[in-house]
Amino acid sequence: ADNVRIGEDEASEQERQGFSEMMDGGMNVVSDSLREPPRFKPAPPRFPPATQTRAGFGDRFYFSFGAPVDLADVDPKDKDACEEVYQKLKGDVEGEINWLPG
């Protein structure tokens, strides 16, 4: 270390002190940061993968909307026509729900 020279105007006081400690066998800047063990954020909990019989990470949600319904020809004041459309839609929705897996 005899060939290394630091002039007064070239280095800050902190740099000179760090260099002096390093030359005297003290801890250098990197070692100072390792005096305490590093702190890491805890890992998120692991979710079990989804299976056919058990819910878990990667679950799939199935949607089925069925055929579109055209209500242009239905008079909203005609209770019998509305009831007929309602019963048809109710049956269609139940059919779609029964189609879903699980």
Short mmCIF file of C-alpha atoms in Angstrom, two decimals:
data_model
loop_
_atom_site.label_atom_id
_atom_site.label_comp_id
_atom_site.label_asym_id
_atom_site.label_seq_id
_atom_site.Cartn_x
_atom_site.Cartn_y
_atom_site.Cartn_z
CA ALA A 1 0.00 0.00 0.00
CA ASP A 2 3.08 2.26 -0.15
CA ASN A 3 2.34 3.21 -3.76
CA VAL A 4 -1.13 4.61 -2.91
CA ARG A 5 -1.23 8.27 -1.98
CA ILE A 6 -4.27 10.37 -1.17
CA GLY A 7 -3.81 14.10 -1.21
CA GLU A 8 -5.63 16.45 1.13
CA ASP A 9 -7.63 18.08 -1.67
CA GLU A 10 -8.45 14.85 -3.58
CA ALA A 11 -10.49 12.96 -0.92
CA SER A 12 -13.15 13.82 1.63
CA GLU A 13 -12.61 13.32 5.34
CA GLN A 14 -14.84 10.22 5.27
CA GLU A 15 -12.82 8.69 2.42
CA ARG A 16 -9.54 9.36 4.23
CA GLN A 17 -10.89 7.85 7.45
CA GLY A 18 -12.18 4.77 5.62
CA PHE A 19 -8.87 4.32 3.82
CA SER A 20 -6.98 4.73 7.08
CA GLU A 21 -9.14 2.12 8.84
CA MET A 22 -8.70 -0.28 5.95
CA MET A 23 -4.94 0.11 6.03
CA ASP A 24 -4.92 -0.35 9.82
CA GLY A 25 -6.80 -3.64 9.56
CA GLY A 26 -10.20 -2.11 10.35
CA MET A 27 -13.41 -2.85 8.53
CA ASN A 28 -13.93 -1.26 5.15
CA VAL A 29 -17.18 0.23 3.89
CA VAL A 30 -18.61 -3.05 2.54
CA SER A 31 -17.89 -4.90 5.77
CA ASP A 32 -19.58 -2.14 7.80
CA SER A 33 -22.85 -2.83 6.02
CA LEU A 34 -22.59 -6.51 6.96
CA ARG A 35 -22.40 -5.97 10.71
CA GLU A 36 -26.14 -6.67 10.91
CA PRO A 37 -27.73 -9.49 8.98
CA PRO A 38 -29.76 -8.35 5.98
CA ARG A 39 -33.51 -8.01 6.42
CA PHE A 40 -35.80 -9.46 3.82
CA LYS A 41 -39.54 -9.16 3.46
CA PRO A 42 -41.29 -12.38 4.43
CA ALA A 43 -42.19 -14.60 1.52
CA PRO A 44 -45.86 -14.65 0.58
CA PRO A 45 -47.73 -17.75 1.69
CA ARG A 46 -47.71 -20.65 -0.73
CA PHE A 47 -51.07 -21.64 -2.06
CA PRO A 48 -51.61 -25.26 -2.98
CA PRO A 49 -52.38 -25.79 -6.64
CA ALA A 50 -55.99 -26.35 -7.55
CA THR A 51 -57.14 -29.86 -8.31
CA GLN A 52 -60.38 -31.32 -9.64
CA THR A 53 -61.65 -31.89 -6.10
CA ARG A 54 -60.03 -29.05 -4.15
CA ALA A 55 -59.89 -25.29 -4.58
CA GLY A 56 -56.48 -23.63 -4.68
CA PHE A 57 -54.15 -21.36 -6.62
CA GLY A 58 -54.95 -21.31 -10.30
CA ASP A 59 -58.67 -21.97 -9.91
CA ARG A 60 -60.70 -21.41 -13.02
CA PHE A 61 -64.02 -19.66 -13.10
CA TYR A 62 -66.33 -20.72 -15.88
CA PHE A 63 -68.96 -18.41 -17.32
CA SER A 64 -71.61 -19.29 -19.82
CA PHE A 65 -74.18 -16.71 -20.80
CA GLY A 66 -76.28 -18.79 -23.20
CA ALA A 67 -78.08 -17.43 -26.23
CA PRO A 68 -79.01 -13.74 -26.38
CA VAL A 69 -82.64 -12.88 -25.72
CA ASP A 70 -84.57 -10.55 -28.01
CA LEU A 71 -87.35 -8.78 -26.10
CA ALA A 72 -88.35 -6.43 -28.93
CA ASP A 73 -91.60 -8.29 -29.60
CA VAL A 74 -92.60 -8.55 -25.92
CA ASP A 75 -95.04 -5.94 -24.62
CA PRO A 76 -93.98 -5.06 -21.05
CA LYS A 77 -97.66 -4.51 -20.12
CA ASP A 78 -98.64 -8.07 -21.17
CA LYS A 79 -98.18 -10.08 -17.97
CA ASP A 80 -98.70 -13.46 -19.67
CA ALA A 81 -96.02 -12.74 -22.31
CA CYS A 82 -93.62 -11.51 -19.62
CA GLU A 83 -94.26 -14.63 -17.50
CA GLU A 84 -93.64 -16.85 -20.54
CA VAL A 85 -90.31 -15.12 -21.29
CA TYR A 86 -89.37 -15.26 -17.60
CA GLN A 87 -90.02 -19.00 -17.37
CA LYS A 88 -88.04 -19.63 -20.58
CA LEU A 89 -85.10 -17.55 -19.29
CA LYS A 90 -85.25 -19.24 -15.89
CA GLY A 91 -85.04 -22.66 -17.54
CA ASP A 92 -82.18 -21.52 -19.78
CA VAL A 93 -80.21 -20.15 -16.80
CA GLU A 94 -80.76 -23.37 -14.82
CA GLY A 95 -79.57 -25.36 -17.83
CA GLU A 96 -76.38 -23.26 -18.06
CA ILE A 97 -75.76 -23.67 -14.31
CA ASN A 98 -76.17 -27.44 -14.61
CA TRP A 99 -73.70 -27.44 -17.50
CA LEU A 100 -70.94 -25.93 -15.31
CA PRO A 101 -68.38 -28.43 -13.92
CA GLY A 102 -68.36 -29.33 -10.26
#
